[in-house]
Coordinates of N, CA and C in Angstrom, one line a residue:
X27 N -3.3 22.6 11.7 CA -3.9 23.2 11.8 C -4.4 24.7 12.3
X28 N -4.9 25.6 11.9 CA -5.0 27.0 12.4 C -6.1 26.8 14.5
X29 N -5.6 27.9 15.0 CA -6.6 27.0 16.5 C -7.2 28.7 16.4
X30 N -7.1 29.8 15.5 CA -7.5 31.3 15.8 C -8.5 31.5 15.8
X31 N -9.5 30.7 15.5 CA -10.9 31.0 15.8 C -11.4 30.7 17.0
X32 N -10.6 30.3 18.3 CA -11.1 30.0 19.1 C -10.6 31.5 20.3
X33 N -9.6 31.8 19.9 CA -8.5 32.9 20.5 C -9.1 34.4 20.0
X34 N -8.9 34.5 19.1 CA -9.7 36.1 17.8 C -10.5 37.1 19.0
X35 N -10.6 38.4 19.0 CA -11.5 39.0 18.5 C -13.0 38.6 17.3
X36 N -14.6 38.7 17.7 CA -14.6 38.2 17.0 C -14.8 39.6 16.2
X37 N -14.5 40.7 15.8 CA -14.6 42.0 15.7 C -13.5 43.3 15.8
X38 N -13.5 44.0 14.8 CA -12.6 45.0 15.1 C -11.6 45.5 14.1
X39 N -10.8 46.5 14.6 CA -10.0 47.1 13.0 C -8.6 46.5 14.0
X40 N -7.9 45.8 12.6 CA -7.0 45.4 12.5 C -5.6 46.6 12.7
X41 N -5.0 46.5 13.6 CA -4.6 47.7 14.0 C -2.8 47.1 14.1
X42 N -2.0 46.1 13.7 CA -1.2 46.1 13.5 C -0.7 44.6 12.1
X43 N -0.3 44.2 11.4 CA 0.1 43.7 9.9 C 1.7 43.2 10.1
X44 N 2.0 41.9 11.0 CA 3.4 41.3 11.1 C 3.3 39.6 10.3
X45 N 4.7 39.9 10.0 CA 5.2 38.9 9.3 C 6.3 38.4 10.0
X46 N 5.9 37.0 10.0 CA 6.6 36.1 11.2 C 8.0 35.4 10.4
X47 N 8.8 35.6 11.6 CA 10.4 35.9 11.0 C 10.7 34.7 10.9
X48 N 9.8 33.5 11.5 CA 10.8 32.1 10.5 C 9.8 31.4 9.5
X49 N 8.7 32.3 9.8 CA 8.0 31.3 8.6 C 7.7 32.6 7.0
X50 N 8.1 32.9 6.4 CA 7.8 34.6 5.4 C 7.1 34.3 5.0
X51 N 6.0 32.9 4.9 CA 4.7 33.6 4.3 C 3.8 33.4 5.2
X52 N 3.9 33.4 6.3 CA 2.4 33.9 7.4 C 2.7 34.9 8.4
X53 N 1.9 35.5 8.4 CA 1.4 36.5 8.5 C 0.6 36.9 10.3
X54 N 0.9 37.8 11.5 CA 0.4 37.8 12.2 C -0.3 38.9 12.0
X55 N -1.9 38.3 12.1 CA -2.8 39.8 12.0 C -3.3 41.2 13.9
X56 N -3.4 41.5 14.1 CA -3.4 42.1 15.7 C -4.7 42.3 14.8
X57 N -5.9 42.5 16.0 CA -6.8 42.9 16.1 C -6.8 44.5 17.5
X58 N -7.5 45.4 17.4 CA -7.7 46.4 18.4 C -5.8 46.1 19.3
X59 N -4.9 46.5 18.9 CA -3.8 45.8 19.7 C -3.4 44.5 20.3
X60 N -4.6 43.5 19.9 CA -4.4 42.3 20.3 C -4.1 41.4 18.6
X61 N -3.4 40.2 19.4 CA -2.9 39.0 18.9 C -4.9 38.8 18.6
X62 N -4.4 38.7 17.0 CA -6.1 37.6 16.6 C -6.0 36.1 16.0
X63 N -5.1 36.4 14.6 CA -4.9 35.4 14.1 C -3.7 34.9 13.6
X64 N -3.4 34.8 12.2 CA -2.3 34.4 11.0 C -2.5 34.3 10.1
X65 N -2.3 33.8 8.9 CA -3.1 33.9 7.7 C -1.5 34.1 6.6
X66 N -2.0 32.8 5.0 CA -1.0 32.6 4.7 C -0.7 34.6 3.5
X67 N 0.2 34.6 2.9 CA 0.3 35.5 2.4 C -0.8 35.7 1.5
X68 N -1.1 34.4 1.3 CA -2.0 33.9 -0.3 C -3.4 35.0 1.0
X69 N -3.4 34.4 1.8 CA -4.5 34.8 2.3 C -5.5 36.2 2.4
X70 N -4.1 36.8 3.1 CA -3.7 38.5 3.1 C -4.1 39.2 1.8
X71 N -3.6 38.8 1.1 CA -3.8 39.4 -0.5 C -5.3 38.9 -0.6
X72 N -5.2 38.2 -1.0 CA -7.5 37.6 -0.6 C -8.4 38.7 0.1
X73 N -8.4 38.8 0.7 CA -8.8 39.5 2.1 C -8.5 40.9 2.0
X74 N -7.4 41.0 1.6 CA -7.1 42.7 1.9 C -6.6 43.0 3.3
X75 N -6.2 42.3 3.8 CA -6.4 42.3 5.4 C -5.1 43.5 5.5
X76 N -5.0 44.6 5.7 CA -4.2 46.1 6.2 C -4.9 46.7 7.2
X77 N -3.8 47.4 7.7 CA -4.1 47.8 9.0 C -5.0 49.0 9.0
X78 N -5.3 49.5 9.5 CA -7.2 50.0 9.2 C -8.7 49.6 9.3
X79 N -7.9 48.5 8.9 CA -9.1 47.6 8.4 C -10.3 46.7 9.3
X80 N -11.5 47.3 9.7 CA -12.7 46.9 9.9 C -13.1 45.3 9.8
X81 N -12.9 44.3 10.6 CA -13.2 42.8 10.2 C -14.6 42.5 11.3
X82 N -15.7 41.9 10.8 CA -16.4 41.3 11.6 C -16.7 40.3 12.1
X83 N -17.2 39.5 12.3 CA -17.5 38.3 12.5 C -17.2 37.2 11.7
X84 N -18.5 37.2 10.5 CA -18.6 36.2 9.6 C -17.2 36.7 8.4
X85 N -16.8 38.3 8.6 CA -15.2 38.4 7.8 C -14.6 37.2 8.1
X86 N -14.4 37.0 9.9 CA -13.4 37.0 11.1 C -13.3 35.3 9.9
X87 N -14.6 34.8 10.4 CA -15.0 32.6 9.5 C -14.8 33.1 8.9
X88 N -15.1 33.3 7.5 CA -14.4 33.2 6.2 C -12.9 33.4 6.2
X89 N -11.9 34.1 6.5 CA -10.8 34.7 6.5 C -10.0 33.2 6.7
X90 N -10.9 32.5 8.2 CA -9.9 32.0 8.5 C -10.5 30.7 8.4
X91 N -11.5 30.2 7.6 CA -12.1 28.8 6.9 C -10.9 29.1 5.6
X92 N -10.4 30.2 4.7 CA -10.0 30.2 4.1 C -8.2 29.7 3.7
X93 N -7.7 30.5 5.2 CA -6.9 30.1 5.2 C -6.3 29.0 5.7
X94 N -7.1 28.5 6.6 CA -7.0 26.7 6.9 C -7.5 25.2 5.5
X95 N -8.1 26.1 4.9 CA -7.6 25.8 3.5 C -6.8 25.2 2.6
X96 N -5.8 26.6 2.3 CA -4.5 27.0 2.3 C -3.6 26.5 2.7
X97 N -3.9 26.5 4.2 CA -2.7 25.2 5.0 C -3.0 24.1 5.4
X98 N -4.5 23.7 4.4 CA -4.0 21.6 4.5 C -4.1 21.6 2.7
X99 N -4.2 22.4 1.8 CA -3.7 21.8 0.5 C -2.7 22.1 0.3
X100 N -0.7 23.0 0.9 CA 0.1 22.8 1.3 C 0.3 22.1 2.2
X101 N -0.1 21.3 2.8 CA 0.2 20.7 3.6 C 0.3 18.7 2.6
X102 N -1.0 18.3 1.8 CA -1.6 17.4 1.5 C -0.8 18.5 -0.2
X103 N -0.1 18.9 -0.7 CA 0.6 19.1 -1.5 C 2.3 18.6 -0.9
X104 N 2.6 18.6 0.3 CA 4.3 18.2 0.5 C 3.6 16.9 0.9
X105 N 2.9 16.4 1.6 CA 2.9 14.7 1.4 C 2.8 13.9 0.3
X106 N 2.5 14.4 -0.6 CA 2.3 13.2 -1.6 C 3.2 13.6 -2.5
X107 N 4.3 14.4 -2.3 CA 5.4 14.4 -3.2 C 5.9 13.7 -2.8
X108 N 6.5 13.2 -1.7 CA 7.4 12.0 -1.7 C 7.0 10.8 -2.1
X109 N 5.7 10.4 -1.9 CA 5.1 9.4 -2.2 C 3.8 9.6 -2.6
X110 N 2.5 8.4 -3.7 CA 1.5 8.6 -4.3 C 0.8 8.5 -3.1
X111 N 0.0 8.7 -3.1 CA -1.7 8.9 -1.9 C -2.9 9.0 -3.1
X112 N -3.7 7.3 -2.3 CA -4.6 7.2 -3.1 C -5.4 8.5 -1.8
X113 N -7.3 8.5 -2.5 CA -7.8 9.5 -1.9 C -8.3 8.5 -0.7
X114 N -8.7 7.8 0.1 CA -8.6 7.6 1.9 C -6.9 7.8 2.2
X115 N -6.3 7.7 1.9 CA -5.3 7.6 2.9 C -5.1 9.3 2.8
X116 N -5.3 9.9 1.8 CA -4.7 11.5 1.8 C -6.6 12.2 3.1
X117 N -7.0 11.8 2.9 CA -8.2 12.2 3.7 C -7.8 11.9 5.1
X118 N -7.1 9.9 5.6 CA -7.0 9.5 6.3 C -5.8 11.1 7.2
X119 N -4.0 11.0 6.8 CA -3.7 11.8 6.6 C -4.3 13.9 7.3
X120 N -5.2 14.1 6.1 CA -6.1 15.1 6.4 C -6.5 15.4 8.2
X121 N -6.9 14.4 8.1 CA -7.4 14.5 9.5 C -7.2 13.8 10.6
X122 N -5.7 13.1 10.2 CA -4.6 12.6 11.7 C -3.7 14.1 11.7
X123 N -3.6 14.8 10.9 CA -3.3 16.6 11.7 C -4.3 17.3 11.5
X124 N -5.7 16.7 11.6 CA -6.2 17.9 12.7 C -7.0 19.5 11.3
X125 N -7.4 18.7 11.1 CA -8.4 19.1 10.2 C -9.7 17.8 9.5
X126 N -11.0 19.2 10.0 CA -12.3 18.4 9.1 C -12.4 18.2 8.7
X127 N -13.7 17.2 8.4 CA -13.6 16.5 7.3 C -14.1 16.9 6.4
X128 N -14.6 18.6 6.5 CA -15.5 19.0 5.4 C -14.5 19.8 4.2
X129 N -13.3 20.2 5.3 CA -12.0 20.4 4.3 C -11.5 19.2 3.6
X130 N -11.0 18.5 4.7 CA -10.5 17.2 4.0 C -10.7 16.8 2.3
X131 N -12.5 16.8 2.5 CA -13.0 16.3 1.7 C -12.7 17.7 0.8
X132 N -13.1 18.9 0.3 CA -12.6 19.6 -0.2 C -11.2 19.4 -0.9
X133 N -10.6 19.5 -0.1 CA -8.7 18.9 -0.1 C -8.7 18.5 -1.2
X134 N -8.8 17.5 -1.3 CA -9.4 15.7 -1.7 C -9.4 16.4 -3.1
X135 N -10.9 16.9 -3.4 CA -11.6 17.2 -4.7 C -10.9 17.5 -5.2
X136 N -10.2 18.5 -5.0 CA -9.5 19.3 -5.7 C -8.4 19.0 -6.2
X137 N -7.5 18.1 -5.3 CA -6.4 17.7 -6.0 C -6.5 16.8 -6.6
X138 N -7.8 16.1 -6.8 CA -8.3 15.0 -7.7 C -8.3 15.6 -9.1
X139 N -9.1 17.2 -9.4 CA -9.7 17.5 -10.1 C -8.5 18.4 -11.2
X140 N -7.3 18.6 -10.3 CA -5.8 18.7 -10.5 C -5.3 17.7 -11.2
X141 N -5.7 16.7 -11.2 CA -4.6 14.9 -11.7 C -4.2 15.1 -10.2
X142 N -4.0 15.9 -9.0 CA -2.4 14.9 -8.6 C -2.9 14.3 -7.8
X143 N -4.2 14.1 -7.8 CA -4.6 12.4 -6.9 C -5.0 11.4 -7.9
X144 N -5.1 10.0 -7.9 CA -5.2 9.3 -9.2 C -6.2 8.1 -8.5
X145 N -6.7 7.6 -8.6 CA -7.1 5.7 -7.1 C -6.4 4.9 -8.6
X146 N -7.2 5.1 -9.6 CA -6.4 3.8 -11.1 C -5.1 4.0 -11.2
X147 N -4.7 5.6 -11.4 CA -2.9 5.3 -12.2 C -2.3 4.3 -10.8
X148 N -2.8 5.3 -9.4 CA -1.5 4.7 -8.1 C -2.5 3.6 -8.6
X149 N -3.3 2.2 -8.1 CA -3.4 1.0 -8.8 C -2.6 0.2 -9.3
X150 N -2.3 1.1 -10.9 CA -1.8 0.3 -11.5 C -0.3 0.3 -11.1
X151 N -0.4 2.1 -11.0 CA 1.6 1.7 -10.3 C 2.2 0.9 -9.3
X152 N 1.4 0.9 -9.0 CA 1.7 -0.5 -7.2 C 1.7 -0.9 -7.5
X153 N 0.6 -2.2 -8.7 CA 0.5 -3.5 -8.7 C 1.9 -3.5 -9.7
X154 N 2.1 -2.6 -10.5 CA 3.4 -2.7 -11.2 C 4.9 -3.0 -10.1
X155 N 4.9 -2.4 -9.8 CA 6.0 -2.3 -8.6 C 5.9 -3.5 -7.4
X156 N 5.4 -3.7 -7.0 CA 4.5 -5.1 -6.0 C 4.9 -6.5 -7.2
X157 N 5.1 -6.5 -8.3 CA 5.3 -7.5 -8.7 C 6.4 -7.6 -9.3
X158 N 6.7 -7.0 -10.3 CA 7.6 -7.0 -10.9 C 9.4 -6.2 -10.2
X159 N 8.9 -5.0 -9.6 CA 10.3 -4.4 -8.3 C 10.4 -5.5 -6.7
X160 N 9.1 -6.7 -6.9 CA 9.4 -6.5 -5.7 C 8.9 -7.8 -5.1
X161 N 8.6 -8.9 -6.6 CA 8.4 -10.2 -6.2 C 7.0 -10.9 -5.8
X162 N 6.3 -9.3 -5.4 CA 5.0 -10.2 -4.5 C 3.7 -10.6 -5.6
X163 N 2.7 -11.2 -5.0 CA 2.2 -11.9 -5.9 C 0.7 -11.4 -6.3
X164 N -0.1 -11.5 -7.2 CA -1.6 -11.1 -7.1 C -2.5 -10.7 -6.0
X165 N -2.3 -12.4 -4.8 CA -3.7 -11.8 -3.9 C -2.7 -11.4 -2.7
X166 N -1.2 -10.3 -2.2 CA -1.2 -9.7 -1.7 C -1.0 -8.3 -2.4
X167 N -1.1 -8.1 -3.7 CA -1.7 -6.9 -4.2 C -3.2 -6.5 -3.9
X168 N -4.3 -7.3 -4.7 CA -4.9 -7.5 -3.5 C -5.2 -6.8 -3.0
X169 N -5.4 -7.2 -1.9 CA -5.4 -7.1 0.1 C -4.7 -5.4 0.1
X170 N -3.9 -5.1 -0.4 CA -3.0 -4.2 -0.1 C -4.0 -3.0 -1.0
X171 N -4.6 -3.3 -1.9 CA -5.1 -2.1 -2.7 C -6.5 -1.9 -1.8
X172 N -7.0 -3.3 -1.8 CA -7.9 -3.0 -0.9 C -8.0 -2.1 0.4
X173 N -6.5 -2.5 1.3 CA -5.8 -2.0 2.3 C -6.3 0.2 2.3
X174 N -5.5 0.4 0.9 CA -5.1 1.7 0.7 C -6.8 2.8 0.1
X175 N -7.6 1.9 0.5 CA -8.8 2.6 -0.6 C -9.4 2.3 -1.8
X176 N -8.1 1.8 -2.6 CA -9.0 1.1 -3.7 C -10.4 0.5 -4.1
X177 N -11.3 0.7 -5.1 CA -12.7 0.4 -5.7 C -11.8 -1.4 -5.7
X178 N -13.1 -2.2 -6.2 CA -12.6 -3.0 -6.6 C -12.5 -3.6 -7.6
X179 N -13.8 -2.8 -8.7 CA -12.7 -2.6 -9.7 C -12.0 -1.9 -10.5
X180 N -11.1 -1.4 -9.6 CA -10.5 -0.6 -10.0 C -9.4 -1.5 -9.5
X181 N -9.8 -2.5 -9.0 CA -8.3 -3.1 -8.5 C -8.5 -4.8 -9.4
X182 N -9.8 -4.9 -9.9 CA -9.4 -5.1 -10.6 C -8.9 -4.9 -11.8
X183 N -9.2 -4.2 -12.2 CA -8.1 -3.0 -14.1 C -7.1 -3.5 -13.5
X184 N -6.7 -3.0 -12.5 CA -4.7 -2.9 -12.0 C -4.0 -4.4 -12.2
X185 N -5.5 -4.7 -11.9 CA -4.5 -6.6 -12.1 C -4.7 -7.2 -12.9
X186 N -6.0 -6.8 -13.9 CA -5.9 -8.2 -15.0 C -4.1 -7.3 -16.0
X187 N -3.5 -6.2 -16.0 CA -2.3 -6.3 -15.9 C -1.5 -6.9 -15.3
X188 N -2.0 -8.2 -14.8 CA -0.7 -8.8 -14.7 C -1.3 -10.3 -15.0
X189 N -0.8 -10.7 -16.0 CA -0.3 -12.5 -16.3 C -0.2 -12.5 -15.9
X190 N -0.6 -14.8 -16.1 CA -0.4 -16.1 -15.4 C 1.2 -16.2 -15.6
X191 N 1.4 -15.9 -17.1 CA 2.9 -16.3 -18.0 C 3.8 -15.7 -16.9
X192 N 4.0 -13.7 -16.1 CA 4.2 -13.0 -16.3 C 4.4 -13.2 -14.6
X193 N 3.6 -13.2 -14.2 CA 3.2 -14.1 -12.4 C 4.1 -15.4 -12.3
X194 N 4.2 -16.3 -13.5 CA 4.4 -17.5 -13.1 C 6.0 -17.6 -13.0
X195 N 7.1 -16.3 -14.0 CA 8.8 -16.2 -14.2 C 9.1 -15.3 -13.1
X196 N 7.7 -14.4 -12.2 CA 8.9 -13.9 -11.2 C 8.8 -14.2 -9.8
X197 N 7.6 -15.4 -9.8 CA 7.7 -16.2 -8.3 C 8.6 -17.3 -8.7
X198 N 9.1 -17.9 -9.8 CA 10.1 -18.7 -10.8 C 11.2 -17.7 -10.3
X199 N 11.5 -17.3 -10.5 CA 12.8 -16.1 -10.0 C 13.2 -15.7 -8.5
X200 N 12.1 -15.7 -7.5 CA 12.5 -15.9 -6.1 C 12.4 -17.1 -5.6
X201 N 11.9 -18.1 -6.4 CA 12.0 -19.0 -5.7 C 13.2 -20.4 -5.7
X202 N 13.2 -19.9 -7.0 CA 15.0 -20.1 -8.0 C 16.1 -20.1 -7.1
X203 N 15.9 -18.4 -6.1 CA 17.6 -18.6 -5.1 C 17.4 -19.1 -4.0
X204 N 16.5 -19.3 -3.0 CA 16.1 -20.3 -1.7 C 16.7 -22.3 -2.5
X205 N 16.3 -22.0 -3.3 CA 16.4 -23.4 -3.9 C 17.9 -24.2 -3.5
X206 N 18.0 -23.1 -5.1 CA 19.4 -23.0 -5.4 C 20.3 -23.3 -3.9
X207 N 19.8 -22.7 -3.0 CA 21.1 -23.9 -1.5 C 20.7 -25.0 -1.5
X208 N 19.8 -25.4 -1.7 CA 19.3 -27.2 -1.3 C 20.1 -28.2 -2.6
X209 N 20.6 -28.8 -2.0 CA 21.7 -29.9 -2.8 C 20.4 -30.3 -2.6
X210 N 20.2 -31.8 -1.4 CA 19.0 -32.7 -2.2 C 17.6 -31.8 -1.5
X211 N 16.8 -31.8 -2.3 CA 15.6 -31.2 -1.3 C 14.3 -32.0 -0.8
X212 N 14.3 -32.1 0.0 CA 13.5 -32.7 0.9 C 11.3 -32.2 0.8
X213 N 10.2 -33.3 1.5 CA 9.2 -32.6 0.6 C 9.4 -31.1 1.5
X214 N 9.7 -31.4 2.8 CA 9.7 -30.3 3.9 C 10.7 -28.9 3.5
X215 N 11.2 -29.0 2.3 CA 12.0 -28.3 2.0 C 11.4 -27.3 1.0
X216 N 10.7 -28.4 -0.3 CA 9.6 -27.9 -1.2 C 8.3 -27.2 0.2
X217 N 8.2 -27.3 1.2 CA 6.8 -27.0 2.3 C 7.2 -25.2 2.1
X218 N 8.4 -25.3 2.5 CA 8.7 -24.3 2.5 C 9.0 -23.2 1.9
X219 N 9.7 -23.8 0.6 CA 10.2 -22.9 -0.9 C 8.4 -22.1 -1.2
X220 N 7.6 -22.8 -0.8 CA 6.0 -22.6 -1.1 C 4.6 -22.3 -0.3
X221 N 5.2 -22.3 0.7 CA 5.2 -20.8 1.6 C 5.8 -19.7 1.6
X222 N 7.0 -19.6 1.1 CA 7.8 -17.8 1.0 C 6.3 -17.3 -0.2
X223 N 6.5 -18.2 -0.9 CA 5.3 -17.8 -2.1 C 3.6 -17.6 -2.2
X224 N 3.3 -18.4 -1.4 CA 2.6 -17.8 -0.6 C 1.9 -16.3 0.1
X225 N 3.1 -16.8 1.1 CA 3.2 -15.3 2.1 C 3.4 -14.4 0.8
X226 N 4.2 -14.3 -0.7 CA 4.5 -12.8 -0.6 C 2.5 -13.3 -2.0
X227 N 1.5 -14.1 -1.8 CA 0.4 -14.1 -2.5 C 0.1 -14.7 -3.8
X228 N 1.0 -14.9 -4.4 CA 0.8 -16.3 -5.3 C 0.2 -17.3 -5.0
X229 N -1.3 -17.1 -6.1 CA -1.6 -18.4 -6.1 C -1.6 -19.7 -5.8
X230 N -2.3 -20.5 -5.2 CA -2.0 -21.9 -4.7 C -1.3 -22.2 -6.0
X231 N -1.8 -22.5 -7.7 CA -2.2 -22.4 -9.2 C -0.4 -22.4 -9.5
X232 N 0.0 -21.1 -9.3 CA 1.4 -20.7 -9.3 C 1.9 -21.5 -8.7
X233 N 2.4 -21.5 -7.5 CA 2.8 -21.9 -6.3 C 3.4 -23.6 -7.0
X234 N 2.0 -24.2 -6.9 CA 2.4 -26.0 -7.7 C 3.5 -26.0 -8.8
X235 N 3.3 -25.1 -9.5 CA 3.8 -25.6 -11.3 C 4.8 -25.2 -10.9
X236 N 5.3 -23.3 -10.2 CA 6.7 -23.5 -9.8 C 7.3 -24.4 -9.2
X237 N 6.5 -25.0 -8.2 CA 7.5 -26.2 -7.9 C 7.7 -27.3 -8.1
X238 N 7.0 -28.0 -9.1 CA 7.0 -28.9 -9.9 C 8.1 -28.7 -10.9
X239 N 8.6 -27.6 -11.1 CA 9.6 -27.2 -12.1 C 10.7 -28.0 -11.9
X240 N 11.3 -26.4 -10.5 CA 12.2 -26.9 -9.4 C 12.3 -28.8 -9.1
X241 N 11.3 -29.2 -8.4 CA 11.9 -30.1 -9.1 C 12.5 -31.0 -9.7
X242 N 11.9 -30.9 -11.2 CA 12.1 -31.1 -12.4 C 14.3 -30.9 -12.1
X243 N 14.4 -29.9 -11.9 CA 15.1 -29.0 -12.4 C 16.5 -29.7 -11.6
X244 N 15.8 -30.4 -10.4 CA 17.1 -31.0 -9.3 C 17.1 -32.6 -9.5
X245 N 15.9 -33.1 -10.5 CA 16.0 -34.1 -10.1 C 15.3 -35.1 -8.8
X246 N 14.4 -34.4 -8.5 CA 14.0 -34.5 -7.0 C 12.3 -35.2 -7.8
X247 N 12.1 -35.6 -8.5 CA 11.0 -36.2 -9.2 C 9.3 -35.4 -9.4
X248 N 8.7 -35.2 -9.1 CA 7.4 -34.2 -9.5 C 6.1 -35.2 -8.8
X249 N 6.6 -35.0 -7.3 CA 5.4 -35.4 -6.5 C 4.5 -34.5 -6.5
X250 N 3.2 -35.5 -6.4 CA 1.8 -34.5 -5.9 C 1.9 -33.4 -5.1
X251 N 1.6 -32.5 -5.3 CA 1.9 -31.5 -4.0 C 0.2 -30.9 -3.4
X252 N -0.7 -32.3 -3.2 CA -1.7 -31.7 -2.5 C -1.9 -31.2 -1.6
X253 N -0.6 -31.0 -0.7 CA -0.7 -30.1 0.5 C -1.1 -28.4 1.0
X254 N -0.5 -28.2 -0.9 CA -0.7 -26.8 -1.3 C -1.8 -26.3 -1.5
X255 N -2.5 -25.4 -0.3 CA -3.7 -25.4 -0.6 C -4.4 -24.4 -1.5
X256 N -5.6 -24.8 -2.3 CA -5.8 -24.2 -3.9 C -6.6 -22.0 -3.4
X257 N -6.0 -22.4 -4.4 CA -6.2 -20.7 -4.0 C -7.7 -19.8 -3.3
X258 N -7.9 -18.8 -2.5 CA -9.1 -18.5 -2.3 C -9.2 -16.9 -2.7
X259 N -10.4 -16.6 -3.4 CA -11.1 -15.5 -3.5 C -11.2 -14.4 -2.9

């Protein structure tokens, strides 16, 4: 984030405009032969910053604020190009980068209106990825979405896309990998597999059905599984 406001002369004549050698989209502005601040090329053009132009304190504040917006916007685009982000995540990212709350909220609002940030789309995409690519249960996914700042209404919509049968099949596939290595399953083995599924966020009702199915497959009986804790919303 630019900190030029603190060191720039409050007003005067622009005596030099110099392109930065390592950042060709940035320009150094000198006022009365003294370095004052640097701006993006877009800001340079928008405010017509050229040698011989006079700037006063209010103009300087407007210029630096506009350039900070441009800087925050560019940083945000870089951030979301590598991974989708929620509104809360991007606000936190910008604040950690040193941008003020007003700047961060302005940029998030702009990106939201442009379709670059969409919490509902994010929630749906993450839910599908966690459930079918990483075999995570709805309880794990729910907690993650809430942590990332997704509203309860949008979390509910995203989880509505997971039907019980599909979730059961994912949990079963995960359990089979571990279960297949066990020759003669014991109650302790069942607890371990159930614990794995519970840690993955699968509801207790699904975990019980999976263990019963695996027990039948291994001809190990189908004892009651009262030791599996009920679902907790």
